Structure formats: structure tokens, C-alpha cells
Amino acid sequence: MPYIQLDGQQYPLIAGENTIGGNEGARVRLAGTESDGALATLDVGADGSTVVRRVDGTVKVNGVSLGAEPAPLLHGDRIDVAGRELFFGDDRRGGNTQFVQPVRLPESASHVAAAAKPTAATGGRVISLMDGREYVVPAAGVVFGRDPSCDIVVGSTEVSRKHASLTPSPEGYLLRDTSTNGVLVNGEPASSPSLLGRGDVLTIGDEQFRFYADSAPPPRAPLATLEVMSSGLSKGTIMEVHSPLAHVGRGAHNDIVVSDESVSDSHAKLQRREDGWYVVEMGSTNGTYVGGRRIEGEAPLIGAPDVRFGGVKFIFRVPEGATVGNASQTRAIAAFKVDARKSTAGAKTPVVSQPGQRTAPKGAGAAPAKQSSRWIPLLVWCGVLILVAAGVFILITGH
């Protein structure tokens, strides 16, 4: 039996003419409309086929304005009358779900599958391979199902009322199966959730849809990496640092999230400067260690040092081509910081020179006077030469 669904309520349609309007005698009454008469009619044939006719005002079917000729309705069609959205349903296509076969994967296999052709979280759309109709996937996502209120209606008894959903996520577009009989992706049972790839074909009931979205941007090369060295399931995991200033901690707001009780919510930060990378302690409870030594304030990260945040140990590396600063200068700075920590109170700060620069010994202040004294013999010899030249000139000229 055909019916109209309005505001969650179903209005069964009878064979013959069914009126839609603001009058009390209307089969489907639209309260609050300016017109008290009929706005449209739904004509139901003996075989249950239904057509909609415009009587007054603007009537749209699936967003297309209806002209003088009637339009046949299919299960899931949307009818816009006087600004109200009505859904047409047919029990023959939207009855109870018939269980077909168990295609749902075991819980242990439920995961986010990697997409063969990754996409961005924009430009999502699905195209019906049955009638060519295209459906845009908005930011809120779309719902597939047998219910006429679904965004993409698949009128089959093998399809659940709310069968599946497709929503954008930071990784791309996720397909979630909420059905009895499952969803196929490229002919294979889909896990839930599944990350769709560009061009994937979804099979829902007896209909197929091809998925498209904007291509994913190429992955950025990391500026640095942290490899987990602590024993456990996460050992060997590599975390990429993509920002010159990356915060590390247990809280979800951090750039590098370390889910361990020994790590503070905001534990430390990694900072790239002109002369290299530094780790900066942010007042954590269990401390930050570089090369096995607990730091206070900050410490440079030279080469591939081991860095420990609380009880979790990492190896810090800078990929080839991403090195910053002068290596020898950075080593000198590191030596200076270590020597400064070892020095006793009141000791003078050691001097660090640039590579190739000589360090003057104590008492070097006398050097300029000694250097200037070297010019005295030279001036004497110049005077002697001038006098000799003058004598030769006098002898020649006879003066």
C-alpha cells in the first residue's frame, strides 16, 4: 500500500484521488498553509502505482518543479508542497527486512581499512549505477536505507530501514554498516567502519553505487620522527613531527599524543631553531630525559639521541635533507650547555669559539702593544733609505 510520510507520521493512500492541501477534507492536510484548498493530488491506480498532479502553487518532485503533466512516484521520492517536504513510500518496496545471509565480519576484524585510492574529506558523491542519479555527500553525511526519509533510498526488502551511512572524516570518507544483511565494497563484505577509496563500488541490496571524492593531497615529509623504544605493543611505532613547534603529552590536544600514565597531560615540546632541535620541559611530573639524564629547562637534540618522556623512551631522528643549523656549531652549543651544568657555583662561564677560531690565552691584552712595537725598526730603515737617497742626489747635481 502506498503512503505519504510527513513529520514522522504516515498517511495511507487509498485507490483513486488523494488530496494534499490545507483544507480539513484533505487526505494529507498541511496545517498552517495560506491556501484552504487542494494544492496537489495523488492518484493511486488499482495496481498501486501512484502519480502526483499539481493543482495550485508550486509542487516539486525531487527538487524539480512539476508542470501541468502528472509525474509517477517511486518509493523514496520527495514531494515539496507549500514549503513542506513529504516522502512517498510503498510497502511493497519498504516492508520488513528479509534476512538473506550473514555477511557481517567478526568483531575482531572490525577496523578502519586502508583505502586503495585515498581521498580528501571533500567533494564526496555517490552515483547510482542503476539510473545514473548522483548524490552529493554533505558535511553531515548521507544515510542509505529503505525508509523513505533516508538521503539515498534503496527500496528492497533486503535493505534495512537505516542500512548504512557515509560521512567525511579527517582520514577521508567512512562507511558505517548498520544493517542486517551488510554492505559489499568492490564485491567483498565491508568492515565497519571502512575507509572508502576513490572509485569504490558499494552494493546495498540489489543496487550499486560508485563513490568519488577529491584526491587526497600528497603526504608531507616529516621534519623529524620519534620511534618508540619502550617494550610493549607500541614498540617500533614511528610518530612524525610536521611542525617546527610540536607539543608532547598525554592530552588529546597535543601534536604527539603519548597515552601512558607516566606522561603528563602537557609534558614537553619539541622546537626547531636556527641551530637545530631542542626539547623543552614543561613542568611534567615524571620528567624529560635526554641520553638518560633528566633535563631542567631545555636541551639540544644532537644526532639521534634517546629521549624519554616519563616512562616512555623514544629515539629522535631528523630525516636526511631536513637538517637545520651548522653541525659543528650545534655540537659546540651542546658542549657549552653540558659544561655549564657541570660547573660549580661562582665558576666562570666557559668560552665557546666558532670552528677554526683561536682562543687567546690569559694576559692576551698585551698583544696589541707587542704587535705595534714591530713597526719601529721598519720606520728606522725607511728614514735611513731617505737620507741615502738625498745624499746621492746632492752629489749628482753638485749642490
mmCIF file of C-alpha atoms in Angstrom:
data_model
loop_
_atom_site.group_PDB
_atom_site.id
_atom_site.type_symbol
_atom_site.label_atom_id
_atom_site.label_comp_id
_atom_site.label_asym_id
_atom_site.label_seq_id
_atom_site.Cartn_x
_atom_site.Cartn_y
_atom_site.Cartn_z
ATOM 1 C CA MET A 1 0.000 0.000 0.000
ATOM 2 C CA PRO A 2 1.398 3.452 -0.885
ATOM 3 C CA TYR A 3 1.649 6.119 1.781
ATOM 4 C CA ILE A 4 2.905 9.629 2.498
ATOM 5 C CA GLN A 5 5.290 10.276 5.397
ATOM 6 C CA LEU A 6 5.151 13.762 6.906
ATOM 7 C CA ASP A 7 6.879 14.827 10.139
ATOM 8 C CA GLY A 8 7.387 11.195 11.112
ATOM 9 C CA GLN A 9 3.698 10.297 10.620
ATOM 10 C CA GLN A 10 2.367 8.014 7.885
ATOM 11 C CA TYR A 11 -0.769 8.786 5.858
ATOM 12 C CA PRO A 12 -2.041 5.703 3.964
ATOM 13 C CA LEU A 13 -3.284 6.415 0.452
ATOM 14 C CA ILE A 14 -6.451 4.877 -0.941
ATOM 15 C CA ALA A 15 -7.197 3.862 -4.510
ATOM 16 C CA GLY A 16 -8.304 6.887 -6.511
ATOM 17 C CA GLU A 17 -7.666 10.530 -5.740
ATOM 18 C CA ASN A 18 -5.940 11.661 -2.541
ATOM 19 C CA THR A 19 -5.807 15.390 -1.861
ATOM 20 C CA ILE A 20 -2.897 17.315 -0.363
ATOM 21 C CA GLY A 21 -3.785 20.753 0.967
ATOM 22 C CA GLY A 22 -4.781 22.978 3.860
ATOM 23 C CA ASN A 23 -8.480 22.076 3.942
ATOM 24 C CA GLU A 24 -9.929 19.754 6.563
ATOM 25 C CA GLY A 25 -11.060 17.223 3.979
ATOM 26 C CA ALA A 26 -7.593 16.704 2.547
ATOM 27 C CA ARG A 27 -6.155 13.202 2.743
ATOM 28 C CA VAL A 28 -2.836 14.766 3.712
ATOM 29 C CA ARG A 29 -3.526 18.027 5.491
ATOM 30 C CA LEU A 30 -0.818 20.697 5.610
ATOM 31 C CA ALA A 31 -1.787 22.832 8.596
ATOM 32 C CA GLY A 32 -0.721 26.452 8.572
ATOM 33 C CA THR A 33 -0.662 26.911 4.793
ATOM 34 C CA GLU A 34 -2.117 30.045 3.249
ATOM 35 C CA SER A 35 -4.379 28.051 0.959
ATOM 36 C CA ASP A 36 -7.528 26.383 2.281
ATOM 37 C CA GLY A 37 -7.968 24.336 -0.895
ATOM 38 C CA ALA A 38 -6.186 21.487 -2.614
ATOM 39 C CA LEU A 39 -2.583 22.083 -3.640
ATOM 40 C CA ALA A 40 -1.852 18.693 -5.209
ATOM 41 C CA THR A 41 -3.439 15.280 -5.694
ATOM 42 C CA LEU A 42 -2.043 11.765 -5.536
ATOM 43 C CA ASP A 43 -3.814 9.370 -7.891
ATOM 44 C CA VAL A 44 -3.439 5.712 -6.921
ATOM 45 C CA GLY A 45 -4.212 3.051 -9.505
ATOM 46 C CA ALA A 46 -5.613 -0.410 -8.925
ATOM 47 C CA ASP A 47 -2.099 -1.894 -9.109
ATOM 48 C CA GLY A 48 -0.807 0.556 -6.515
ATOM 49 C CA SER A 49 1.015 2.794 -8.995
ATOM 50 C CA THR A 50 0.848 6.442 -7.947
ATOM 51 C CA VAL A 51 1.151 9.756 -9.799
ATOM 52 C CA VAL A 52 1.215 13.287 -8.405
ATOM 53 C CA ARG A 53 -0.606 16.231 -10.028
ATOM 54 C CA ARG A 54 -0.179 19.938 -9.333
ATOM 55 C CA VAL A 55 -3.391 21.780 -8.505
ATOM 56 C CA ASP A 56 -2.271 25.140 -7.126
ATOM 57 C CA GLY A 57 1.045 26.795 -6.366
ATOM 58 C CA THR A 58 4.465 25.203 -6.860
ATOM 59 C CA VAL A 59 4.941 21.479 -6.451
ATOM 60 C CA LYS A 60 8.395 19.877 -6.718
ATOM 61 C CA VAL A 61 9.379 16.233 -7.034
ATOM 62 C CA ASN A 62 12.962 15.528 -6.005
ATOM 63 C CA GLY A 63 13.727 19.231 -6.419
ATOM 64 C CA VAL A 64 12.232 19.535 -9.916
ATOM 65 C CA SER A 65 9.144 21.738 -10.398
ATOM 66 C CA LEU A 66 6.095 19.851 -11.606
ATOM 67 C CA GLY A 67 4.341 21.124 -14.715
ATOM 68 C CA ALA A 68 0.817 20.507 -15.965
ATOM 69 C CA GLU A 69 1.502 16.804 -16.596
ATOM 70 C CA PRO A 70 1.435 14.342 -13.689
ATOM 71 C CA ALA A 71 4.639 12.601 -12.549
ATOM 72 C CA PRO A 72 4.890 8.970 -11.459
ATOM 73 C CA LEU A 73 6.230 8.383 -7.971
ATOM 74 C CA LEU A 74 8.735 5.806 -6.763
ATOM 75 C CA HIS A 75 9.485 4.680 -3.243
ATOM 76 C CA GLY A 76 11.616 7.329 -1.548
ATOM 77 C CA ASP A 77 10.638 10.263 -3.790
ATOM 78 C CA ARG A 78 10.442 13.658 -2.110
ATOM 79 C CA ILE A 79 7.486 15.961 -2.781
ATOM 80 C CA ASP A 80 7.694 19.646 -1.871
ATOM 81 C CA VAL A 81 4.288 21.285 -1.419
ATOM 82 C CA ALA A 82 3.940 24.797 0.046
ATOM 83 C CA GLY A 83 7.423 24.543 1.558
ATOM 84 C CA ARG A 84 6.662 21.251 3.323
ATOM 85 C CA GLU A 85 8.676 18.121 2.499
ATOM 86 C CA LEU A 86 6.707 14.901 2.076
ATOM 87 C CA PHE A 87 8.153 11.434 1.448
ATOM 88 C CA PHE A 88 6.393 8.907 -0.759
ATOM 89 C CA GLY A 89 6.616 5.283 0.340
ATOM 90 C CA ASP A 90 5.371 1.956 -0.906
ATOM 91 C CA ASP A 91 5.018 -1.043 1.406
ATOM 92 C CA ARG A 92 5.839 -3.315 -1.493
ATOM 93 C CA ARG A 93 9.345 -1.810 -1.545
ATOM 94 C CA GLY A 94 9.619 -0.769 2.078
ATOM 95 C CA GLY A 95 8.201 -3.628 4.103
ATOM 96 C CA ASN A 96 10.040 -5.678 6.717
ATOM 97 C CA THR A 97 13.662 -6.587 6.163
ATOM 98 C CA GLN A 98 14.207 -10.121 4.883
ATOM 99 C CA PHE A 99 17.339 -11.745 6.269
ATOM 100 C CA VAL A 100 19.426 -13.039 3.357
ATOM 101 C CA GLN A 101 22.814 -14.249 4.565
ATOM 102 C CA PRO A 102 25.252 -13.417 7.336
ATOM 103 C CA VAL A 103 27.902 -11.216 5.752
ATOM 104 C CA ARG A 104 28.962 -9.230 8.807
ATOM 105 C CA LEU A 105 32.593 -9.785 9.754
ATOM 106 C CA PRO A 106 33.561 -10.912 13.257
ATOM 107 C CA GLU A 107 34.185 -8.190 15.808
ATOM 108 C CA SER A 108 37.909 -8.871 15.852
ATOM 109 C CA ALA A 109 38.078 -7.931 12.174
ATOM 110 C CA SER A 110 36.205 -4.675 12.612
ATOM 111 C CA HIS A 111 38.625 -1.892 11.832
ATOM 112 C CA VAL A 112 39.204 1.050 9.580
ATOM 113 C CA ALA A 113 40.501 -0.447 6.364
ATOM 114 C CA ALA A 114 43.090 1.435 4.361
ATOM 115 C CA ALA A 115 41.732 2.895 1.132
ATOM 116 C CA ALA A 116 43.424 1.727 -2.053
ATOM 117 C CA LYS A 117 42.958 5.209 -3.567
ATOM 118 C CA PRO A 118 42.875 7.643 -0.626
ATOM 119 C CA THR A 119 40.716 10.729 -0.849
ATOM 120 C CA ALA A 120 40.350 14.062 0.871
ATOM 121 C CA ALA A 121 37.317 14.743 3.072
ATOM 122 C CA THR A 122 35.794 16.974 0.387
ATOM 123 C CA GLY A 123 33.942 16.525 -2.879
ATOM 124 C CA GLY A 124 32.246 13.289 -1.815
ATOM 125 C CA ARG A 125 29.487 11.936 -4.044
ATOM 126 C CA VAL A 126 27.936 8.598 -4.998
ATOM 127 C CA ILE A 127 26.449 7.738 -8.367
ATOM 128 C CA SER A 128 23.778 5.095 -8.793
ATOM 129 C CA LEU A 129 24.861 2.546 -11.392
ATOM 130 C CA MET A 130 21.191 1.694 -11.905
ATOM 131 C CA ASP A 131 19.752 5.048 -13.009
ATOM 132 C CA GLY A 132 22.795 7.358 -13.061
ATOM 133 C CA ARG A 133 21.462 9.617 -10.325
ATOM 134 C CA GLU A 134 24.186 11.470 -8.424
ATOM 135 C CA TYR A 135 24.036 12.178 -4.683
ATOM 136 C CA VAL A 136 26.317 14.743 -3.066
ATOM 137 C CA VAL A 137 27.681 13.812 0.373
ATOM 138 C CA PRO A 138 27.387 16.920 2.614
ATOM 139 C CA ALA A 139 29.374 17.602 5.777
ATOM 140 C CA ALA A 140 26.674 15.843 7.817
ATOM 141 C CA GLY A 141 26.948 12.723 5.626
ATOM 142 C CA VAL A 142 24.243 10.638 3.949
ATOM 143 C CA VAL A 143 22.166 7.665 5.089
ATOM 144 C CA PHE A 144 21.328 4.704 2.850
ATOM 145 C CA GLY A 145 18.202 2.733 3.646
ATOM 146 C CA ARG A 146 14.748 1.516 2.807
ATOM 147 C CA ASP A 147 12.966 4.183 4.833
ATOM 148 C CA PRO A 148 11.679 6.986 2.577
ATOM 149 C CA SER A 149 13.251 9.601 4.861
ATOM 150 C CA CYS A 150 16.774 8.323 4.104
ATOM 151 C CA ASP A 151 19.014 10.505 1.963
ATOM 152 C CA ILE A 152 19.527 7.674 -0.526
ATOM 153 C CA VAL A 153 16.540 5.345 -0.628
ATOM 154 C CA VAL A 154 17.045 1.758 -1.761
ATOM 155 C CA GLY A 155 13.613 0.150 -1.941
ATOM 156 C CA SER A 156 14.383 -3.517 -1.348
ATOM 157 C CA THR A 157 13.325 -5.911 1.372
ATOM 158 C CA GLU A 158 16.981 -6.955 1.673
ATOM 159 C CA VAL A 159 17.809 -3.426 2.803
ATOM 160 C CA SER A 160 17.335 -2.238 6.364
ATOM 161 C CA ARG A 161 15.382 0.926 7.107
ATOM 162 C CA LYS A 162 18.626 2.627 8.125
ATOM 163 C CA HIS A 163 21.141 0.463 6.295
ATOM 164 C CA ALA A 164 24.430 2.396 6.240
ATOM 165 C CA SER A 165 25.900 5.869 6.497
ATOM 166 C CA LEU A 166 28.691 7.662 4.683
ATOM 167 C CA THR A 167 30.369 10.605 6.437
ATOM 168 C CA PRO A 168 33.542 12.669 5.945
ATOM 169 C CA SER A 169 36.342 12.294 8.492
ATOM 170 C CA PRO A 170 39.930 13.604 8.830
ATOM 171 C CA GLU A 171 41.167 10.444 7.039
ATOM 172 C CA GLY A 172 38.630 10.619 4.188
ATOM 173 C CA TYR A 173 35.103 9.181 3.930
ATOM 174 C CA LEU A 174 33.963 6.477 6.364
ATOM 175 C CA LEU A 175 31.270 3.917 5.574
ATOM 176 C CA ARG A 176 29.444 2.542 8.628
ATOM 177 C CA ASP A 177 27.265 -0.547 8.307
ATOM 178 C CA THR A 178 24.137 -0.525 10.500
ATOM 179 C CA SER A 179 22.212 -3.190 8.604
ATOM 180 C CA THR A 180 21.108 -6.783 8.948
ATOM 181 C CA ASN A 181 22.459 -8.034 5.621
ATOM 182 C CA GLY A 182 25.620 -5.962 5.334
ATOM 183 C CA VAL A 183 27.301 -3.890 2.634
ATOM 184 C CA LEU A 184 29.703 -5.020 -0.090
ATOM 185 C CA VAL A 185 32.628 -2.846 -1.180
ATOM 186 C CA ASN A 186 34.089 -3.935 -4.517
ATOM 187 C CA GLY A 187 32.289 -7.259 -4.106
ATOM 188 C CA GLU A 188 33.720 -8.008 -0.661
ATOM 189 C CA PRO A 189 31.950 -7.744 2.728
ATOM 190 C CA ALA A 190 32.855 -4.404 4.269
ATOM 191 C CA SER A 191 34.066 -3.985 7.821
ATOM 192 C CA SER A 192 32.540 -1.205 9.874
ATOM 193 C CA PRO A 193 33.815 1.417 9.677
ATOM 194 C CA SER A 194 35.547 1.237 6.291
ATOM 195 C CA LEU A 195 37.610 3.998 4.739
ATOM 196 C CA LEU A 196 36.483 4.269 1.123
ATOM 197 C CA GLY A 197 38.836 4.765 -1.799
ATOM 198 C CA ARG A 198 38.150 6.746 -4.934
ATOM 199 C CA GLY A 199 36.134 4.663 -7.402
ATOM 200 C CA ASP A 200 34.970 2.033 -4.885
ATOM 201 C CA VAL A 201 31.647 0.351 -5.720
ATOM 202 C CA LEU A 202 29.104 -0.119 -2.906
ATOM 203 C CA THR A 203 26.484 -2.845 -3.145
ATOM 204 C CA ILE A 204 23.415 -2.264 -0.979
ATOM 205 C CA GLY A 205 20.619 -4.738 -1.580
ATOM 206 C CA ASP A 206 20.221 -5.075 -5.342
ATOM 207 C CA GLU A 207 21.625 -1.624 -6.178
ATOM 208 C CA GLN A 208 25.181 -0.463 -6.716
ATOM 209 C CA PHE A 209 26.751 2.951 -6.196
ATOM 210 C CA ARG A 210 30.170 4.227 -7.259
ATOM 211 C CA PHE A 211 31.963 6.526 -4.816
ATOM 212 C CA TYR A 212 34.026 9.561 -5.796
ATOM 213 C CA ALA A 213 35.770 12.350 -3.851
ATOM 214 C CA ASP A 214 38.590 14.837 -4.233
ATOM 215 C CA SER A 215 42.020 13.250 -4.396
ATOM 216 C CA ALA A 216 43.998 13.284 -1.165
ATOM 217 C CA PRO A 217 46.927 15.734 -1.103
ATOM 218 C CA PRO A 218 50.374 14.125 -1.187
ATOM 219 C CA PRO A 219 51.680 13.353 2.319
ATOM 220 C CA ARG A 220 54.050 15.912 3.777
ATOM 221 C CA ALA A 221 57.575 14.810 4.586
ATOM 222 C CA PRO A 222 58.137 14.929 8.352
ATOM 223 C CA LEU A 223 60.583 17.408 9.854
ATOM 224 C CA ALA A 224 61.556 14.827 12.483
ATOM 225 C CA THR A 225 60.434 11.473 13.881
ATOM 226 C CA LEU A 226 60.079 9.799 17.265
ATOM 227 C CA GLU A 227 60.383 5.990 17.320
ATOM 228 C CA VAL A 228 59.042 4.179 20.395
ATOM 229 C CA MET A 229 61.795 2.108 22.014
ATOM 230 C CA SER A 230 59.959 1.054 25.187
ATOM 231 C CA SER A 231 58.796 -2.557 25.254
ATOM 232 C CA GLY A 232 55.136 -3.240 24.598
ATOM 233 C CA LEU A 233 52.635 -3.370 21.759
ATOM 234 C CA SER A 234 53.601 0.094 20.555
ATOM 235 C CA LYS A 235 57.340 -0.655 20.300
ATOM 236 C CA GLY A 236 58.670 0.382 16.899
ATOM 237 C CA THR A 237 55.817 2.829 16.280
ATOM 238 C CA ILE A 238 57.077 5.924 14.473
ATOM 239 C CA MET A 239 55.455 9.266 15.221
ATOM 240 C CA GLU A 240 56.042 12.049 12.708
ATOM 241 C CA VAL A 241 56.707 15.677 13.623
ATOM 242 C CA HIS A 242 55.328 18.021 10.956
ATOM 243 C CA SER A 243 55.574 21.339 12.786
ATOM 244 C CA PRO A 244 58.627 23.347 13.946
ATOM 245 C CA LEU A 245 56.888 23.520 17.334
ATOM 246 C CA ALA A 246 55.265 20.248 18.450
ATOM 247 C CA HIS A 247 53.751 19.650 21.872
ATOM 248 C CA VAL A 248 54.108 16.223 23.509
ATOM 249 C CA GLY A 249 51.810 14.857 26.203
ATOM 250 C CA ARG A 250 49.003 12.545 27.199
ATOM 251 C CA GLY A 251 46.225 15.027 26.369
ATOM 252 C CA ALA A 252 44.424 14.849 23.035
ATOM 253 C CA HIS A 253 45.294 18.497 22.321
ATOM 254 C CA ASN A 254 48.982 17.646 21.788
ATOM 255 C CA ASP A 255 50.673 17.194 18.412
ATOM 256 C CA ILE A 256 52.329 13.986 19.684
ATOM 257 C CA VAL A 257 49.955 12.087 21.961
ATOM 258 C CA VAL A 258 51.616 9.549 24.281
ATOM 259 C CA SER A 259 48.881 7.563 26.019
ATOM 260 C CA ASP A 260 50.754 6.497 29.144
ATOM 261 C CA GLU A 261 50.032 7.264 32.798
ATOM 262 C CA SER A 262 53.652 8.306 33.383
ATOM 263 C CA VAL A 263 53.295 11.106 30.828
ATOM 264 C CA SER A 264 51.768 14.410 31.909
ATOM 265 C CA ASP A 265 48.850 15.997 30.090
ATOM 266 C CA SER A 266 51.182 18.683 28.710
ATOM 267 C CA HIS A 267 54.621 17.126 29.158
ATOM 268 C CA ALA A 268 57.170 18.794 26.865
ATOM 269 C CA LYS A 269 57.617 20.371 23.477
ATOM 270 C CA LEU A 270 59.960 19.866 20.546
ATOM 271 C CA GLN A 271 61.194 23.069 18.933
ATOM 272 C CA ARG A 272 63.262 23.599 15.802
ATOM 273 C CA ARG A 273 65.529 26.656 15.848
ATOM 274 C CA GLU A 274 68.220 28.040 13.568
ATOM 275 C CA ASP A 275 70.902 25.904 15.211
ATOM 276 C CA GLY A 276 68.912 22.657 15.490
ATOM 277 C CA TRP A 277 66.234 20.880 17.502
ATOM 278 C CA TYR A 278 65.576 21.297 21.216
ATOM 279 C CA VAL A 279 63.349 19.558 23.733
ATOM 280 C CA VAL A 280 61.767 21.864 26.290
ATOM 281 C CA GLU A 281 60.493 20.541 29.624
ATOM 282 C CA MET A 282 57.077 21.936 30.600
ATOM 283 C CA GLY A 283 56.979 21.128 34.300
ATOM 284 C CA SER A 284 55.954 17.485 33.953
ATOM 285 C CA THR A 285 55.563 15.219 36.981
ATOM 286 C CA ASN A 286 57.912 12.425 35.890
ATOM 287 C CA GLY A 287 60.382 14.495 33.906
ATOM 288 C CA THR A 288 62.005 14.538 30.482
ATOM 289 C CA TYR A 289 65.318 12.763 29.862
ATOM 290 C CA VAL A 290 67.893 13.108 27.076
ATOM 291 C CA GLY A 291 70.612 10.476 26.886
ATOM 292 C CA GLY A 292 69.480 9.091 30.247
ATOM 293 C CA ARG A 293 69.890 12.435 32.051
ATOM 294 C CA ARG A 294 66.920 14.384 33.373
ATOM 295 C CA ILE A 295 66.847 17.892 31.984
ATOM 296 C CA GLU A 296 65.790 21.135 33.529
ATOM 297 C CA GLY A 297 64.522 23.770 31.155
ATOM 298 C CA GLU A 298 65.721 22.605 27.751
ATOM 299 C CA ALA A 299 68.342 20.524 25.983
ATOM 300 C CA PRO A 300 69.569 20.269 22.363
ATOM 301 C CA LEU A 301 68.906 17.095 20.385
ATOM 302 C CA ILE A 302 72.103 16.202 18.539
ATOM 303 C CA GLY A 303 72.389 13.261 16.152
ATOM 304 C CA ALA A 304 69.856 10.562 17.070
ATOM 305 C CA PRO A 305 69.548 10.800 20.864
ATOM 306 C CA ASP A 306 67.235 8.792 23.069
ATOM 307 C CA VAL A 307 64.523 10.946 24.605
ATOM 308 C CA ARG A 308 62.292 9.757 27.433
ATOM 309 C CA PHE A 309 59.004 11.359 28.410
ATOM 310 C CA GLY A 310 58.048 9.934 31.793
ATOM 311 C CA GLY A 311 58.435 6.189 31.360
ATOM 312 C CA VAL A 312 58.215 6.064 27.549
ATOM 313 C CA LYS A 313 61.508 6.067 25.644
ATOM 314 C CA PHE A 314 61.942 7.267 22.064
ATOM 315 C CA ILE A 315 64.707 7.711 19.516
ATOM 316 C CA PHE A 316 64.627 11.177 17.980
ATOM 317 C CA ARG A 317 65.748 11.433 14.358
ATOM 318 C CA VAL A 318 65.890 14.169 11.729
ATOM 319 C CA PRO A 319 65.388 12.778 8.182
ATOM 320 C CA GLU A 320 68.093 13.426 5.621
ATOM 321 C CA GLY A 321 67.575 16.770 3.942
ATOM 322 C CA ALA A 322 65.642 18.216 6.896
ATOM 323 C CA THR A 323 68.727 19.135 8.986
ATOM 324 C CA VAL A 324 68.946 22.736 10.160
ATOM 325 C CA GLY A 325 71.837 24.717 11.585
ATOM 326 C CA ASN A 326 75.594 24.179 11.424
ATOM 327 C CA ALA A 327 76.541 20.794 12.851
ATOM 328 C CA SER A 328 79.816 21.890 14.425
ATOM 329 C CA GLN A 329 78.170 24.968 15.870
ATOM 330 C CA THR A 330 75.414 22.828 17.328
ATOM 331 C CA ARG A 331 77.954 20.468 18.908
ATOM 332 C CA ALA A 332 79.741 23.437 20.429
ATOM 333 C CA ILE A 333 76.493 24.723 21.864
ATOM 334 C CA ALA A 334 75.770 21.274 23.274
ATOM 335 C CA ALA A 335 79.214 21.118 24.895
ATOM 336 C CA PHE A 336 78.684 24.556 26.356
ATOM 337 C CA LYS A 337 75.370 23.572 27.924
ATOM 338 C CA VAL A 338 76.792 20.376 29.397
ATOM 339 C CA ASP A 339 79.863 22.158 30.800
ATOM 340 C CA ALA A 340 77.683 24.893 32.223
ATOM 341 C CA ARG A 341 75.619 22.340 34.155
ATOM 342 C CA LYS A 342 78.783 20.669 35.488
ATOM 343 C CA SER A 343 80.385 23.922 36.627
ATOM 344 C CA THR A 344 80.310 24.854 40.291
ATOM 345 C CA ALA A 345 78.619 27.898 41.727
ATOM 346 C CA GLY A 346 80.568 31.084 41.040
ATOM 347 C CA ALA A 347 82.697 29.478 38.307
ATOM 348 C CA LYS A 348 83.263 31.475 35.190
ATOM 349 C CA THR A 349 81.288 30.541 32.098
ATOM 350 C CA PRO A 350 83.498 28.668 29.609
ATOM 351 C CA VAL A 351 84.092 30.389 26.310
ATOM 352 C CA VAL A 352 82.907 28.634 23.178
ATOM 353 C CA SER A 353 84.523 29.665 19.943
ATOM 354 C CA GLN A 354 83.500 29.115 16.352
ATOM 355 C CA PRO A 355 85.298 26.348 14.399
ATOM 356 C CA GLY A 356 88.813 27.488 13.295
ATOM 357 C CA GLN A 357 88.885 30.390 15.718
ATOM 358 C CA ARG A 358 91.928 30.520 18.127
ATOM 359 C CA THR A 359 91.310 31.200 21.775
ATOM 360 C CA ALA A 360 93.595 33.846 23.250
ATOM 361 C CA PRO A 361 95.442 32.860 26.483
ATOM 362 C CA LYS A 362 95.297 34.808 29.714
ATOM 363 C CA GLY A 363 97.071 38.131 29.563
ATOM 364 C CA ALA A 364 96.338 38.495 25.889
ATOM 365 C CA GLY A 365 95.620 42.164 26.480
ATOM 366 C CA ALA A 366 99.383 42.952 25.962
ATOM 367 C CA ALA A 367 99.355 41.551 22.460
ATOM 368 C CA PRO A 368 98.379 44.822 20.692
ATOM 369 C CA ALA A 369 101.364 46.717 22.285
ATOM 370 C CA LYS A 370 103.791 43.985 21.264
ATOM 371 C CA GLN A 371 102.443 43.992 17.756
ATOM 372 C CA SER A 372 102.802 47.796 17.454
ATOM 373 C CA SER A 373 106.466 47.617 18.580
ATOM 374 C CA ARG A 374 107.279 45.572 15.499
ATOM 375 C CA TRP A 375 106.707 48.690 13.357
ATOM 376 C CA ILE A 376 109.641 50.694 14.983
ATOM 377 C CA PRO A 377 112.591 49.004 13.098
ATOM 378 C CA LEU A 378 110.704 49.373 9.859
ATOM 379 C CA LEU A 379 110.337 53.129 10.336
ATOM 380 C CA VAL A 380 114.085 53.449 11.136
ATOM 381 C CA TRP A 381 115.066 51.693 7.928
ATOM 382 C CA CYS A 382 112.731 53.892 5.910
ATOM 383 C CA GLY A 383 114.439 57.005 7.378
ATOM 384 C CA VAL A 384 117.917 55.692 6.538
ATOM 385 C CA LEU A 385 116.909 54.999 2.936
ATOM 386 C CA ILE A 386 115.533 58.517 2.558
ATOM 387 C CA LEU A 387 118.804 60.054 3.832
ATOM 388 C CA VAL A 388 120.932 57.923 1.466
ATOM 389 C CA ALA A 389 118.753 58.901 -1.485
ATOM 390 C CA ALA A 390 119.117 62.611 -0.579
ATOM 391 C CA GLY A 391 122.958 62.318 -0.414
ATOM 392 C CA VAL A 392 123.144 60.656 -3.811
ATOM 393 C CA PHE A 393 121.004 63.426 -5.283
ATOM 394 C CA ILE A 394 123.314 66.143 -3.890
ATOM 395 C CA LEU A 395 126.436 64.515 -5.296
ATOM 396 C CA ILE A 396 124.960 64.229 -8.769
ATOM 397 C CA THR A 397 123.629 67.768 -9.004
ATOM 398 C CA GLY A 398 126.659 69.333 -7.359
ATOM 399 C CA HIS A 399 124.549 71.237 -4.829
#
